[in-house]
CSV table of C-alpha atoms and ligand atoms in Angstrom, one decimal:
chain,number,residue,atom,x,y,z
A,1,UNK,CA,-26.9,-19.3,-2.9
A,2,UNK,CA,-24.4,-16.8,-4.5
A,3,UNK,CA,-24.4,-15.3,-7.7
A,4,UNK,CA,-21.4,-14.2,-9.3
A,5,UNK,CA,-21.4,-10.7,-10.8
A,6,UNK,CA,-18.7,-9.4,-13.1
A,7,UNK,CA,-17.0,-6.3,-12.6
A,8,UNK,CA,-14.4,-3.8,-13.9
A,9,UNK,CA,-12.2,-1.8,-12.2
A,10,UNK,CA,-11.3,1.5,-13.9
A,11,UNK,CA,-9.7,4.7,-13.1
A,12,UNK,CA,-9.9,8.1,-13.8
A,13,UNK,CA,-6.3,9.9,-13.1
A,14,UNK,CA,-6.4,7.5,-10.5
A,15,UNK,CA,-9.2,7.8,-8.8
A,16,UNK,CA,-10.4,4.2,-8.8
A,17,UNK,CA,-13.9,2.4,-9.1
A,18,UNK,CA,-15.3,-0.8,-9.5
A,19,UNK,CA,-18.3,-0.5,-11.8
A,20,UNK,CA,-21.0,-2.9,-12.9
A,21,UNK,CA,-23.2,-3.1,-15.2
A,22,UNK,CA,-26.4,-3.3,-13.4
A,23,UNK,CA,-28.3,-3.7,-16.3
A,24,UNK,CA,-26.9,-7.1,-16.5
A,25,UNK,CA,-26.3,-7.8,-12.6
A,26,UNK,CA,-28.7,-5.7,-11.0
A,27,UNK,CA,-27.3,-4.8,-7.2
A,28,UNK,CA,-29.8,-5.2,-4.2
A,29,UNK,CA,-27.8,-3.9,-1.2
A,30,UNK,CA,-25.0,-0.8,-3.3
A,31,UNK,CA,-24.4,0.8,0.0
A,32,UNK,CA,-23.2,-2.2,1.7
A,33,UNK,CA,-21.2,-3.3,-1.2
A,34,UNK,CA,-19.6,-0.7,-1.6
A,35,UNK,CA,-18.5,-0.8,1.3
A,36,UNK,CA,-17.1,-4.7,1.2
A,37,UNK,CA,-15.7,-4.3,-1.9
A,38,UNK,CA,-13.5,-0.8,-1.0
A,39,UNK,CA,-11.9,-2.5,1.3
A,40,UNK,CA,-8.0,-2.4,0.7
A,41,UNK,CA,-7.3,-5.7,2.5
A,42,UNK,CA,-10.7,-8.0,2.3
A,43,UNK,CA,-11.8,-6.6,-0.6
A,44,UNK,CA,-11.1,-5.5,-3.9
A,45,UNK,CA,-10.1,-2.1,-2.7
A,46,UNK,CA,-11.4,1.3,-4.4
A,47,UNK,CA,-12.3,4.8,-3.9
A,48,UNK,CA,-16.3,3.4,-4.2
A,49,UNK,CA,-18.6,1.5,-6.3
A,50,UNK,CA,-20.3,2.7,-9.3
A,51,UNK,CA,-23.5,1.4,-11.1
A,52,UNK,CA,-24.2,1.3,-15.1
A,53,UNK,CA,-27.6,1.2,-15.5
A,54,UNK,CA,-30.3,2.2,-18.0
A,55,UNK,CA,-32.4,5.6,-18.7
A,56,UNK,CA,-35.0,6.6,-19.5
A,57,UNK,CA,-34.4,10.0,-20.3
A,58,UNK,CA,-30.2,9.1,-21.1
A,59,UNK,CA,-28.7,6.7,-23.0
A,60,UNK,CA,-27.4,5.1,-19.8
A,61,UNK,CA,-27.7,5.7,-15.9
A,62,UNK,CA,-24.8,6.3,-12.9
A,63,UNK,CA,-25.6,5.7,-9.8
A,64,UNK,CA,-21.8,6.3,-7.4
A,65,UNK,CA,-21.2,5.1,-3.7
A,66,UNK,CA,-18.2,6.3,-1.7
A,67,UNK,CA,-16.3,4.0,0.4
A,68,UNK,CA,-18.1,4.5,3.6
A,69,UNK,CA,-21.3,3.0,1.4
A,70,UNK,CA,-22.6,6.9,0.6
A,71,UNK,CA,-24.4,7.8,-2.1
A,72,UNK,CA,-23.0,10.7,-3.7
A,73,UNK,CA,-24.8,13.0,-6.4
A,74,UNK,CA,-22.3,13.1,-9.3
A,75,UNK,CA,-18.8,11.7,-10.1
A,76,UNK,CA,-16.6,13.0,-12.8
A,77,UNK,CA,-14.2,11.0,-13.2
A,78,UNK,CA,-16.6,7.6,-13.1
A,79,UNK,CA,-18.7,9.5,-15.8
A,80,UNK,CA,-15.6,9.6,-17.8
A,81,UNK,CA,-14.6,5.9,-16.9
A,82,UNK,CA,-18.3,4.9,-17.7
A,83,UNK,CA,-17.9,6.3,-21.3
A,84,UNK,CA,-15.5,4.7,-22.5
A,85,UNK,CA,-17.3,1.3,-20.6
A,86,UNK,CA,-20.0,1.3,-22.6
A,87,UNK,CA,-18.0,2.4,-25.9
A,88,UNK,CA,-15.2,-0.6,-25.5
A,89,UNK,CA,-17.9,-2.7,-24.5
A,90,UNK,CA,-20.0,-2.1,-27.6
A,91,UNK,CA,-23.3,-0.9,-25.3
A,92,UNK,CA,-23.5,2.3,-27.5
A,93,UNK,CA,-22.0,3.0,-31.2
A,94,UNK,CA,-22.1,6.8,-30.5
A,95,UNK,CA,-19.5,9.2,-29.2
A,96,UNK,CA,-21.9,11.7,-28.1
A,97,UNK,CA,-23.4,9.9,-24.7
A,98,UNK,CA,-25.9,10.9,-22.7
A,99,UNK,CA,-25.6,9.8,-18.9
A,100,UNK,CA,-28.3,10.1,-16.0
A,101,UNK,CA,-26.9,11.4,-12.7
A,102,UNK,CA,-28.5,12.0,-9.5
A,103,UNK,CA,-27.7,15.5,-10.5
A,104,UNK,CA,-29.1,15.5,-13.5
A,105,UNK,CA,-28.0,14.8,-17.1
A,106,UNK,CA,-24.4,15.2,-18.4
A,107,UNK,CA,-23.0,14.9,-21.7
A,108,UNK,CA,-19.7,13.0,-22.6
A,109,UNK,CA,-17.9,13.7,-26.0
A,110,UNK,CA,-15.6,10.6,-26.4
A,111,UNK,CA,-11.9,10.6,-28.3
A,112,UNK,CA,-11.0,6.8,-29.7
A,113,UNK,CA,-8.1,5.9,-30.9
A,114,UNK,CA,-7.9,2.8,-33.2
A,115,UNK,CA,-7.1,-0.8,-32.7
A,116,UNK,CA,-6.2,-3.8,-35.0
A,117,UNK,CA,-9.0,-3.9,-37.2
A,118,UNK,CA,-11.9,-2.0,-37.4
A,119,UNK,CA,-12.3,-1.9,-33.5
A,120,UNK,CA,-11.5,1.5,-31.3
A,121,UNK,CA,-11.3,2.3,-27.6
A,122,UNK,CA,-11.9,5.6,-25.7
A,123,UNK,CA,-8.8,7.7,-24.7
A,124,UNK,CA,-10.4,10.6,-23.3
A,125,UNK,CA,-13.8,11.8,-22.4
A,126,UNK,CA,-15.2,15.8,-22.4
A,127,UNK,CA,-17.9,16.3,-20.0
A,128,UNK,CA,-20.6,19.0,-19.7
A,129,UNK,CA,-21.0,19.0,-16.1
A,130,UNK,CA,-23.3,21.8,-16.5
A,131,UNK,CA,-23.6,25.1,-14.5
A,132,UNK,CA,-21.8,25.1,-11.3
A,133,UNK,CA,-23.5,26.8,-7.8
A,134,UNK,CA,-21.3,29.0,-6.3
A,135,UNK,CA,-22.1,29.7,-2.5
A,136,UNK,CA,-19.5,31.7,-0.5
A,137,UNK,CA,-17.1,33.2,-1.7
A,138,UNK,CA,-14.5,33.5,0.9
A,139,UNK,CA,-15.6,31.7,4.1
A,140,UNK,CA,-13.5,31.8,6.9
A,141,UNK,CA,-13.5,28.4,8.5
A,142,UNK,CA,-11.9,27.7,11.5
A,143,UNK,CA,-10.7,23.5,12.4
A,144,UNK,CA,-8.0,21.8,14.5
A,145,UNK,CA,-7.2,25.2,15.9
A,146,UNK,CA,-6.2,26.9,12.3
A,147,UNK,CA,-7.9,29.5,10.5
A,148,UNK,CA,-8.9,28.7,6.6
A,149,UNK,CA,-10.6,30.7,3.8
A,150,UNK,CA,-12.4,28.5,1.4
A,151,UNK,CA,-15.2,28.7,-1.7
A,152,UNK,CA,-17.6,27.3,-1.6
A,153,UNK,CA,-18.9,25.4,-4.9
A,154,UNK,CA,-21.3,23.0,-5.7
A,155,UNK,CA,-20.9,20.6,-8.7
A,156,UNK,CA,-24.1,18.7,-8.1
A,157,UNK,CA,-21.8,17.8,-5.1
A,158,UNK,CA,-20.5,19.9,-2.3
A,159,UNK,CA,-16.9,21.6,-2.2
A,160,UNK,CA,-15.0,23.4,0.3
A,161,UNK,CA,-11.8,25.0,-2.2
A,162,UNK,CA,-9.1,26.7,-0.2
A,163,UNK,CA,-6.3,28.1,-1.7
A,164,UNK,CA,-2.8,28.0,-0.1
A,165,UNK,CA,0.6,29.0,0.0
A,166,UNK,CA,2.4,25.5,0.4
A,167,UNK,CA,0.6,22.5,-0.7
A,168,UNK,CA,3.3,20.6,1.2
A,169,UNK,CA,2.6,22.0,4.7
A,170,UNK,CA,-1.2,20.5,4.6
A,171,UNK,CA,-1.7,17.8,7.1
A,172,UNK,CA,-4.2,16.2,4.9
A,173,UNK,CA,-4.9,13.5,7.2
A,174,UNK,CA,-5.4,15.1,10.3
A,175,UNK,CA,-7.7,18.2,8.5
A,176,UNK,CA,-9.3,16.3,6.0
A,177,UNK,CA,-11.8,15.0,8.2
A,178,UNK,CA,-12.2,17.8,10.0
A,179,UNK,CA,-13.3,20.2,7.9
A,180,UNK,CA,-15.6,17.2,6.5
A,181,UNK,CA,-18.0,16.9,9.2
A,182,UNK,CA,-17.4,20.4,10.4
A,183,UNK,CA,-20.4,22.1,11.6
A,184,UNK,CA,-20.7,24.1,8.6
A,185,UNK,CA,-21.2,21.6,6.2
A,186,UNK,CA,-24.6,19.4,8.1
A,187,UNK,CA,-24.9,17.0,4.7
A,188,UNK,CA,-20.4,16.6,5.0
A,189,UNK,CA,-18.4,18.2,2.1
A,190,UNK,CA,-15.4,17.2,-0.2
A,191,UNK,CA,-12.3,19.3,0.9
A,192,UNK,CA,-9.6,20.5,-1.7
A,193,UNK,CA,-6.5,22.0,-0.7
A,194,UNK,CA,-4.9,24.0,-3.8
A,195,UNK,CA,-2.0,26.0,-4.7
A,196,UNK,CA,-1.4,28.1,-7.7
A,197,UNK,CA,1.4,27.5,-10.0
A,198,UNK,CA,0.4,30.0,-12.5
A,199,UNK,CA,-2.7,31.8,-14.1
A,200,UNK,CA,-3.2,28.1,-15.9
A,201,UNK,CA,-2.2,25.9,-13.9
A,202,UNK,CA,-2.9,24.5,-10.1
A,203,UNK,CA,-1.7,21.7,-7.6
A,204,UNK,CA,-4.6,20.4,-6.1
A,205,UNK,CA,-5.2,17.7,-3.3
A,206,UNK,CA,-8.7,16.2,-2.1
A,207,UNK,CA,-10.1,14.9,0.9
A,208,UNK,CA,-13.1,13.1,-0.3
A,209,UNK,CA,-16.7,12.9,1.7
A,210,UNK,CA,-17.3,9.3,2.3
A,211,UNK,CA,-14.0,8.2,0.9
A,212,UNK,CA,-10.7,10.2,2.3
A,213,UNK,CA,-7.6,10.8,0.7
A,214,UNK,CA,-8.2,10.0,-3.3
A,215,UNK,CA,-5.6,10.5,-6.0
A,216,UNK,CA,-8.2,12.8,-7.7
A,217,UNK,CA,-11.9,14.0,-7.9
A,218,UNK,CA,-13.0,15.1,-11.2
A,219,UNK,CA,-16.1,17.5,-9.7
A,220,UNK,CA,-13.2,18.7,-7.4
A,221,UNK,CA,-11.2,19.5,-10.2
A,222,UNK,CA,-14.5,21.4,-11.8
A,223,UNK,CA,-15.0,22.8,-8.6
A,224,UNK,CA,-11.3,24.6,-8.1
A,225,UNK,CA,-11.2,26.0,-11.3
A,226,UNK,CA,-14.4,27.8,-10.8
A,227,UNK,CA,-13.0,29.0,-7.1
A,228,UNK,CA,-9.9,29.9,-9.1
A,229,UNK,CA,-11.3,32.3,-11.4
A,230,UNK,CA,-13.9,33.6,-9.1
A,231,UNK,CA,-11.3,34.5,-6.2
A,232,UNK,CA,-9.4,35.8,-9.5
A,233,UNK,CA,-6.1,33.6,-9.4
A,234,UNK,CA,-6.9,31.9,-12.8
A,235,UNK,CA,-8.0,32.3,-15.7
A,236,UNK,CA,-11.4,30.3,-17.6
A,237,UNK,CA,-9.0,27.5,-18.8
A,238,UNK,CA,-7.2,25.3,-15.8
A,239,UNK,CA,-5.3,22.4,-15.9
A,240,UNK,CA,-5.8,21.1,-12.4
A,241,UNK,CA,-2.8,18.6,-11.5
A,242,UNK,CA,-3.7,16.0,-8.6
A,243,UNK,CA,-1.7,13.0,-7.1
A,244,UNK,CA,-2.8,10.8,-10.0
A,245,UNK,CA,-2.6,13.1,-12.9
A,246,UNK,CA,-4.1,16.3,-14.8
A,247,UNK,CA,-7.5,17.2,-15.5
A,248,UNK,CA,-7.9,20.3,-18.1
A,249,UNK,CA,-11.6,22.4,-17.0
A,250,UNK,CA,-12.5,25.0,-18.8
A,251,UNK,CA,-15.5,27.0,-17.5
A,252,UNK,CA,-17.2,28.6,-20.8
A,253,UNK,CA,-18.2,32.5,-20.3
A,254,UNK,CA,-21.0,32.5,-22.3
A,255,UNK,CA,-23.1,29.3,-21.1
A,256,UNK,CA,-21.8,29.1,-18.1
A,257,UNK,CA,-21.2,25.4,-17.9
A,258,UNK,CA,-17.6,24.0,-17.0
A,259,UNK,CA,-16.2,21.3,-19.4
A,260,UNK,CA,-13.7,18.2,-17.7
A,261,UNK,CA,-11.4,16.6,-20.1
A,262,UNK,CA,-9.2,13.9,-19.1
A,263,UNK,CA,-7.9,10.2,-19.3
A,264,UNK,CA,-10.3,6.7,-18.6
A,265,UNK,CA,-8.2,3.9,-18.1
A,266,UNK,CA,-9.5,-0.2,-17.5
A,267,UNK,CA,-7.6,-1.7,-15.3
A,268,UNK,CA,-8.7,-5.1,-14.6
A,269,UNK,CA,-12.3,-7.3,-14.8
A,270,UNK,CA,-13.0,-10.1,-12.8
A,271,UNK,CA,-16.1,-12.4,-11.3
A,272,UNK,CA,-17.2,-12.3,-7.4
A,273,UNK,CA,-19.5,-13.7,-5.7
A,274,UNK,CA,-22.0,-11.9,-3.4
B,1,API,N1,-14.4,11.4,-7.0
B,1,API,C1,-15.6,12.0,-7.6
B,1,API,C2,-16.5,12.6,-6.6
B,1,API,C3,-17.1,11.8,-5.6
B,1,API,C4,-17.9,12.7,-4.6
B,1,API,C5,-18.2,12.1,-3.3
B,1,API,N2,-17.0,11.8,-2.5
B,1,API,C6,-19.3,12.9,-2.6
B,1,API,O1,-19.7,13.9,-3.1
B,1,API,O2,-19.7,12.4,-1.6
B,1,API,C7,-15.3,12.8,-8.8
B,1,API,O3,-14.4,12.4,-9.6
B,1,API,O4,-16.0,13.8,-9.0
């Protein structure tokens, strides 16, 4: 027997989900999923899966699997994405939502603009994505016979930032997955490549763990900014600017936690059967 499940497929400055609410259609097997439903071809295709589910200690639960069936610890841009789920979907009244992570519990501030009526829908989601861990500051990482310096930052999940002259002479494909599963790195890590434009302003590209090549990565946007102003090429306010879009992080002085803001956009529903 199958049963059909819904599902929405969202996107967060284009890095693209499908998320369900598991509250409704609980998921036995995410990992494998995931995996089926990435797929470009025979599958929906997406960057991942990502599960809406309830809390305890949050208004609502995420629980996020790369395309390779992974489970990752946090995902920005799906926390954003799930905010303005459960808003347009009338699962929460409040704009203040509370969200259970594997890397513990982040705040969104939604922005609503109005529709016919008295209805609204989210626009644009702030996230507290807390403290970030900063390991290394400059490691000097050698792959595919080239010599790298990158930060290393943690924003619940791991990132390798490295900051370069010419965005355009990185042969994403071919180091992406190098520096992935490089020795280094025993759990993997995500990979950005990033170059300044200005004290406010970079061009980033990611290679994600578990996933490759995404359009953006909203804990790799967090995650540059705080290499950027730690390696002192930024200031505490960045707008990050990826394949899909901007992010704007700012990394507050005085508490120490970094701030995403950015766009969460639906872009179709639909029914499958599993
Ligand atoms: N795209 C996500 C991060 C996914 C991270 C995942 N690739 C891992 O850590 O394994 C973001 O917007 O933050």
């Amino acid at each position: 027997m199958t049963e059909p499940i819904r599902f929405t497929k969202m996107h967060g400055a284009g890095n693209d989900y499908i998320y369900v609410n598991a509250m409704a259609f609980p998921i036995r097997n995410p990992e494998k999923l995931a995996i089926r439903l990435s797929a470009p071809h025979t599958g929906i295709g997406s960057d991942g899966l990502v599960l809406i589910g309830s809390s305890k200690i949050a208004d609502f639960s995420m629980r996020i699997f790369n395309a390779d069936g992974s489970e990752a610890m946090m995902c920005g841009n799906a926390s954003r994405c799930i905010g303005k789920y459960v808003y347009d979907k009338r699962l929460t009244d409040k704009k203040n939502v509370t969200l259970e992570t594997r890397s513990g519990i982040k705040e969104l501030q939604l922005t609503t603009r109005k529709l016919s009526g008295s209805r609204e829908e989210v626009t644009e989601v702030t996230v507290d994505m807390g403290c970030p861990v900063v390991g290394e500051a400059a490691l000097e990482i050698e792959a595919g016979g080239y010599f790298y310096t990158g930060t290393v930052v943690s924003m619940g999940n791991p990132h390798l930032v490295i900051f370069v002259e010419d965005i355009a002479n990185i042969n994403l494909p071919a180091i992406g997955p190098l520096l992935e599963c490089h020795p280094l790195f025993p759990n993997r890590t995500n990979v950005e490549f990033v170059q300044i434009l200005n004290m406010d302003e970079v061009r980033m590209k990611v290679w994600e763990r578990g996933s490759g090549i995404t359009q953006a990565c909203g804990t790799g946007a967090c995650a540059t900014a705080v290499a950027g102003v730690i390696r002192r090429k930024t200031g505490r306010k960045t707008k990050v600017v990826m394949d899909g879009g901007p992010l704007t992080i700012r990394w507050d002085e005085s508490s120490g936690h970094v701030y995403m803001t950015g766009g969460a956009v639906k872009v179709f529903e639909g029914e499958l059967e599993i």
